[in-house]
mmCIF file of C-alpha atoms in Angstrom:
data_model
loop_
_atom_site.group_PDB
_atom_site.id
_atom_site.type_symbol
_atom_site.label_atom_id
_atom_site.label_comp_id
_atom_site.label_asym_id
_atom_site.label_seq_id
_atom_site.Cartn_x
_atom_site.Cartn_y
_atom_site.Cartn_z
ATOM 1 C CA UNK I 333 110.393 140.102 69.674
ATOM 2 C CA UNK I 334 107.980 141.448 72.332
ATOM 3 C CA UNK I 335 105.942 139.379 74.680
ATOM 4 C CA UNK I 336 102.177 139.180 74.059
ATOM 5 C CA UNK I 337 100.344 138.397 77.234
ATOM 6 C CA UNK I 338 97.237 137.007 75.540
ATOM 7 C CA UNK I 339 99.336 134.596 73.367
ATOM 8 C CA UNK I 340 100.708 133.260 76.703
ATOM 9 C CA UNK I 341 97.255 132.881 78.083
ATOM 10 C CA UNK I 342 95.959 131.155 74.926
ATOM 11 C CA UNK I 343 98.872 128.772 74.886
ATOM 12 C CA UNK I 344 98.502 127.583 78.454
ATOM 13 C CA UNK I 345 94.764 127.247 78.134
ATOM 14 C CA UNK I 346 94.797 125.505 74.881
ATOM 15 C CA UNK I 347 97.497 123.006 75.572
ATOM 16 C CA UNK I 348 96.110 122.012 78.908
ATOM 17 C CA UNK I 349 92.573 121.580 77.595
ATOM 18 C CA UNK I 350 93.856 119.496 74.620
ATOM 19 C CA UNK I 351 95.891 117.242 76.933
ATOM 20 C CA UNK I 352 93.357 117.053 79.636
ATOM 21 C CA UNK I 353 90.427 115.882 77.422
ATOM 22 C CA UNK I 354 92.670 113.136 76.070
ATOM 23 C CA UNK I 355 92.604 111.584 79.458
ATOM 24 C CA UNK I 356 88.851 111.570 80.257
ATOM 25 C CA UNK I 357 88.651 107.875 79.320
ATOM 26 C CA UNK I 358 91.774 105.864 80.002
ATOM 27 C CA UNK I 359 93.136 102.580 80.923
ATOM 28 C CA UNK I 360 94.568 103.316 84.372
ATOM 29 C CA UNK I 361 93.852 106.151 86.803
ATOM 30 C CA UNK I 362 96.182 106.624 89.789
ATOM 31 C CA UNK I 363 95.573 108.732 92.846
ATOM 32 C CA UNK I 364 98.751 109.950 94.217
ATOM 33 C CA UNK I 365 102.184 110.827 92.564
ATOM 34 C CA UNK I 366 104.416 109.574 95.384
ATOM 35 C CA UNK I 367 107.115 106.838 94.729
ATOM 36 C CA UNK I 368 104.514 104.044 94.507
ATOM 37 C CA UNK I 369 102.280 105.982 92.132
ATOM 38 C CA UNK I 370 105.129 106.994 89.869
ATOM 39 C CA UNK I 371 106.511 103.487 89.769
ATOM 40 C CA UNK I 372 103.156 101.893 88.982
ATOM 41 C CA UNK I 373 102.479 104.420 86.242
ATOM 42 C CA UNK I 374 105.838 103.814 84.753
ATOM 43 C CA UNK I 375 105.519 100.117 84.521
ATOM 44 C CA UNK I 376 102.043 100.346 83.022
ATOM 45 C CA UNK I 377 102.931 102.971 80.504
ATOM 46 C CA UNK I 378 105.906 100.964 79.473
ATOM 47 C CA UNK I 379 103.718 98.256 78.305
ATOM 48 C CA UNK I 380 101.397 100.497 76.373
ATOM 49 C CA UNK I 381 98.694 101.381 78.905
ATOM 50 C CA UNK I 382 97.217 104.907 78.861
ATOM 51 C CA UNK I 383 97.925 106.050 82.375
ATOM 52 C CA UNK I 384 97.177 109.272 84.312
ATOM 53 C CA UNK I 385 98.169 110.230 87.775
ATOM 54 C CA UNK I 386 96.113 112.762 89.760
ATOM 55 C CA UNK I 387 98.156 114.455 92.555
ATOM 56 C CA UNK I 388 96.457 116.890 94.886
ATOM 57 C CA UNK I 389 99.604 118.913 95.659
ATOM 58 C CA UNK I 390 101.491 121.033 93.168
ATOM 59 C CA UNK I 391 104.614 118.950 93.734
ATOM 60 C CA UNK I 392 105.110 115.305 93.028
ATOM 61 C CA UNK I 393 107.017 112.794 95.271
ATOM 62 C CA UNK I 394 104.703 112.451 98.332
ATOM 63 C CA UNK I 395 106.802 112.338 101.463
ATOM 64 C CA UNK I 396 109.901 111.175 99.755
ATOM 65 C CA UNK I 397 111.507 114.746 99.484
ATOM 66 C CA UNK I 398 112.197 114.916 103.106
ATOM 67 C CA UNK I 399 113.709 111.547 103.662
ATOM 68 C CA UNK I 400 113.725 110.773 107.331
ATOM 69 C CA UNK I 401 112.959 113.753 109.700
ATOM 70 C CA UNK I 402 114.017 116.186 106.896
ATOM 71 C CA UNK I 403 117.386 114.310 106.329
ATOM 72 C CA UNK I 404 117.108 113.841 102.517
ATOM 73 C CA UNK I 405 118.072 110.248 102.434
ATOM 74 C CA UNK I 406 115.959 107.178 101.803
ATOM 75 C CA UNK I 407 116.827 103.486 102.628
ATOM 76 C CA UNK I 408 115.676 100.474 100.743
ATOM 77 C CA UNK I 409 116.432 96.729 100.925
ATOM 78 C CA UNK I 410 117.912 94.425 98.421
ATOM 79 C CA UNK I 411 114.478 93.529 97.031
ATOM 80 C CA UNK I 412 113.674 97.088 96.040
ATOM 81 C CA UNK I 413 116.970 98.445 94.895
ATOM 82 C CA UNK I 414 116.337 97.450 91.227
ATOM 83 C CA UNK I 415 113.512 100.044 91.265
ATOM 84 C CA UNK I 416 116.033 102.706 91.818
ATOM 85 C CA UNK I 417 118.692 101.281 89.424
ATOM 86 C CA UNK I 418 116.027 101.184 86.619
ATOM 87 C CA UNK I 419 115.854 105.000 87.019
ATOM 88 C CA UNK I 420 119.561 105.564 87.227
ATOM 89 C CA UNK I 421 119.417 106.646 90.816
ATOM 90 C CA UNK I 422 122.684 106.434 92.631
ATOM 91 C CA UNK I 423 122.658 104.003 95.480
ATOM 92 C CA UNK I 424 125.092 103.160 98.192
ATOM 93 C CA UNK I 425 125.536 99.863 100.131
ATOM 94 C CA UNK I 426 124.803 100.394 103.946
ATOM 95 C CA UNK I 427 125.548 97.111 105.355
ATOM 96 C CA UNK I 428 124.030 93.705 104.569
ATOM 97 C CA UNK I 429 120.749 94.040 102.729
ATOM 98 C CA UNK I 430 120.414 97.811 102.972
ATOM 99 C CA UNK I 431 121.008 100.618 100.457
ATOM 100 C CA UNK I 432 120.730 104.334 100.674
ATOM 101 C CA UNK I 433 119.921 107.035 98.050
ATOM 102 C CA UNK I 434 119.484 110.800 97.986
ATOM 103 C CA UNK I 435 115.830 111.454 98.363
ATOM 104 C CA UNK I 436 115.697 114.455 96.061
ATOM 105 C CA UNK I 437 117.541 112.664 93.253
ATOM 106 C CA UNK I 438 115.222 109.661 93.739
ATOM 107 C CA UNK I 439 112.066 111.877 93.296
ATOM 108 C CA UNK I 440 113.158 113.800 90.157
ATOM 109 C CA UNK I 441 114.533 110.681 88.419
ATOM 110 C CA UNK I 442 111.422 108.563 89.226
ATOM 111 C CA UNK I 443 109.275 111.305 87.849
ATOM 112 C CA UNK I 444 111.373 111.836 84.723
ATOM 113 C CA UNK I 445 111.309 108.063 83.944
ATOM 114 C CA UNK I 446 107.569 107.983 84.446
ATOM 115 C CA UNK I 447 106.936 110.863 82.019
ATOM 116 C CA UNK I 448 109.293 109.457 79.442
ATOM 117 C CA UNK I 449 107.386 106.167 79.633
ATOM 118 C CA UNK I 450 104.322 107.987 78.517
ATOM 119 C CA UNK I 451 102.302 108.433 81.752
ATOM 120 C CA UNK I 452 100.579 111.878 82.392
ATOM 121 C CA UNK I 453 100.744 113.662 85.703
ATOM 122 C CA UNK I 454 97.900 116.126 86.514
ATOM 123 C CA UNK I 455 98.918 118.025 89.670
ATOM 124 C CA UNK I 456 96.753 120.365 91.827
ATOM 125 C CA UNK I 457 93.868 117.936 91.333
ATOM 126 C CA UNK I 458 92.160 116.011 94.196
ATOM 127 C CA UNK I 459 90.351 112.653 93.848
ATOM 128 C CA UNK I 460 87.298 113.126 96.083
ATOM 129 C CA UNK I 461 85.259 110.097 95.170
ATOM 130 C CA UNK I 462 85.068 107.170 92.935
ATOM 131 C CA UNK I 463 82.854 106.565 89.798
ATOM 132 C CA UNK I 464 80.809 103.364 90.070
ATOM 133 C CA UNK I 465 79.020 101.501 87.193
ATOM 134 C CA UNK I 466 75.648 99.733 87.530
ATOM 135 C CA UNK I 467 77.271 96.774 89.182
ATOM 136 C CA UNK I 468 78.985 98.872 91.733
ATOM 137 C CA UNK I 469 82.402 98.225 90.123
ATOM 138 C CA UNK I 470 84.812 101.155 90.404
ATOM 139 C CA UNK I 471 85.454 102.436 86.930
ATOM 140 C CA UNK I 472 86.830 105.997 87.375
ATOM 141 C CA UNK I 473 87.569 108.855 89.726
ATOM 142 C CA UNK I 474 85.532 112.000 90.756
ATOM 143 C CA UNK I 475 87.884 114.915 90.619
ATOM 144 C CA UNK I 476 88.125 118.483 91.474
ATOM 145 C CA UNK I 477 90.825 121.297 91.826
ATOM 146 C CA UNK I 478 92.621 121.004 95.203
ATOM 147 C CA UNK I 479 92.270 124.739 95.626
ATOM 148 C CA UNK I 480 88.485 124.449 95.723
ATOM 149 C CA UNK I 481 88.701 122.123 98.755
ATOM 150 C CA UNK I 482 91.206 124.386 100.489
ATOM 151 C CA UNK I 483 88.964 127.466 99.968
ATOM 152 C CA UNK I 484 85.944 125.552 101.176
ATOM 153 C CA UNK I 485 83.910 126.247 98.101
ATOM 154 C CA UNK I 486 80.896 124.326 97.033
ATOM 155 C CA UNK I 487 81.753 123.341 93.441
ATOM 156 C CA UNK I 488 80.549 120.259 91.677
ATOM 157 C CA UNK I 489 83.352 117.953 90.552
ATOM 158 C CA UNK I 490 84.013 116.224 87.285
ATOM 159 C CA UNK I 491 84.656 112.541 86.463
ATOM 160 C CA UNK I 492 87.042 110.565 84.468
ATOM 161 C CA UNK I 493 86.656 106.952 83.401
ATOM 162 C CA UNK I 494 89.339 104.228 83.808
ATOM 163 C CA UNK I 495 89.311 100.500 83.336
ATOM 164 C CA UNK I 496 91.302 100.154 86.590
ATOM 165 C CA UNK I 497 92.121 102.546 89.455
ATOM 166 C CA UNK I 498 94.997 102.484 91.773
ATOM 167 C CA UNK I 499 95.092 103.997 95.272
ATOM 168 C CA UNK I 500 98.648 105.362 95.750
ATOM 169 C CA UNK I 501 97.796 107.914 98.434
ATOM 170 C CA UNK I 502 100.097 106.402 101.009
ATOM 171 C CA UNK I 503 99.417 105.854 104.716
ATOM 172 C CA UNK I 504 95.891 107.115 104.698
ATOM 173 C CA UNK I 505 94.692 104.843 101.820
ATOM 174 C CA UNK I 506 92.191 107.599 100.815
ATOM 175 C CA UNK I 507 90.556 105.962 97.800
ATOM 176 C CA UNK I 508 90.136 102.637 99.633
ATOM 177 C CA UNK I 509 88.757 104.401 102.563
ATOM 178 C CA UNK I 510 86.183 106.138 100.347
ATOM 179 C CA UNK I 511 85.111 102.854 98.921
ATOM 180 C CA UNK I 512 84.946 101.221 102.290
ATOM 181 C CA UNK I 513 82.860 104.055 103.699
ATOM 182 C CA UNK I 514 80.377 104.423 100.847
ATOM 183 C CA UNK I 515 80.104 101.061 99.147
ATOM 184 C CA UNK I 516 80.488 98.923 102.367
ATOM 185 C CA UNK I 517 81.973 95.816 101.024
ATOM 186 C CA UNK I 518 80.868 92.756 103.021
ATOM 187 C CA UNK I 519 83.997 90.629 102.173
ATOM 188 C CA UNK I 520 87.611 91.162 101.274
ATOM 189 C CA UNK I 521 90.165 93.606 102.581
ATOM 190 C CA UNK I 522 87.860 96.677 102.626
ATOM 191 C CA UNK I 523 85.498 94.839 104.987
ATOM 192 C CA UNK I 524 88.238 95.101 107.610
ATOM 193 C CA UNK I 525 90.005 98.002 109.353
ATOM 194 C CA UNK I 526 92.371 99.795 106.958
ATOM 195 C CA UNK I 527 94.644 102.835 107.139
ATOM 196 C CA UNK I 528 97.712 103.736 109.151
ATOM 197 C CA UNK I 529 98.805 102.033 112.238
ATOM 198 C CA UNK I 530 101.587 102.691 114.727
ATOM 199 C CA UNK I 531 105.171 102.250 113.695
ATOM 200 C CA UNK I 532 106.723 98.826 112.978
ATOM 201 C CA UNK I 533 108.635 98.976 109.777
ATOM 202 C CA UNK I 534 109.051 95.213 109.258
ATOM 203 C CA UNK I 535 105.438 94.349 109.799
ATOM 204 C CA UNK I 536 104.234 97.499 107.831
ATOM 205 C CA UNK I 537 106.287 96.921 104.714
ATOM 206 C CA UNK I 538 105.383 93.349 104.618
ATOM 207 C CA UNK I 539 101.737 94.372 104.870
ATOM 208 C CA UNK I 540 101.966 96.726 102.078
ATOM 209 C CA UNK I 541 103.509 94.025 99.739
ATOM 210 C CA UNK I 542 100.891 91.471 100.665
ATOM 211 C CA UNK I 543 97.969 93.918 100.144
ATOM 212 C CA UNK I 544 99.259 95.483 96.912
ATOM 213 C CA UNK I 545 96.509 93.775 94.910
ATOM 214 C CA UNK I 546 92.931 94.277 93.776
ATOM 215 C CA UNK I 547 91.090 94.955 97.066
ATOM 216 C CA UNK I 548 87.690 95.685 95.278
ATOM 217 C CA UNK I 549 86.542 95.239 91.669
ATOM 218 C CA UNK I 550 88.017 97.984 89.480
#
């Protein structure tokens, strides 16, 4: 059988638009498809929530691919190794309390489990703002194609609605930074300095755990 170019075009267009419009109004919207975003999406999808991740790059996994300084190995502690075991990622004990894993294996298996759980990943889409309701509660994302930002084009974005939104953008805390800048909360975590500080793994990891919570309504 020959290949019909227009059939291919129609198939790509129709399938994407059908799937995309099914995620305009959802339970959970997540910005960032790194390990934290993938894990959050998997847990939420497993309990029946409708979840979409918006990743600005074409690839998922955030910075995990390169491990440390492009050595494709990651290290986790006892408290986190179950997150890898749940995804059938091979881990190796590296002394008391430490475990290592292949970073590439970790990314692909985290992603596979997340998709199998029912979460949807939209790549190449950037979250450039948040959607607010009349009470200034965050209830969605303002999105656009990442290529539009790269090209420097002035193109209006679109919005999706979500009951709850998760910032999984990593060190930059990009969504939280948007809310801090535009909404200017007077109390709570977003009334303080946020973002990336200099290296101190023990303090930094503890701070991530302590601050993984609702930092602003929505």
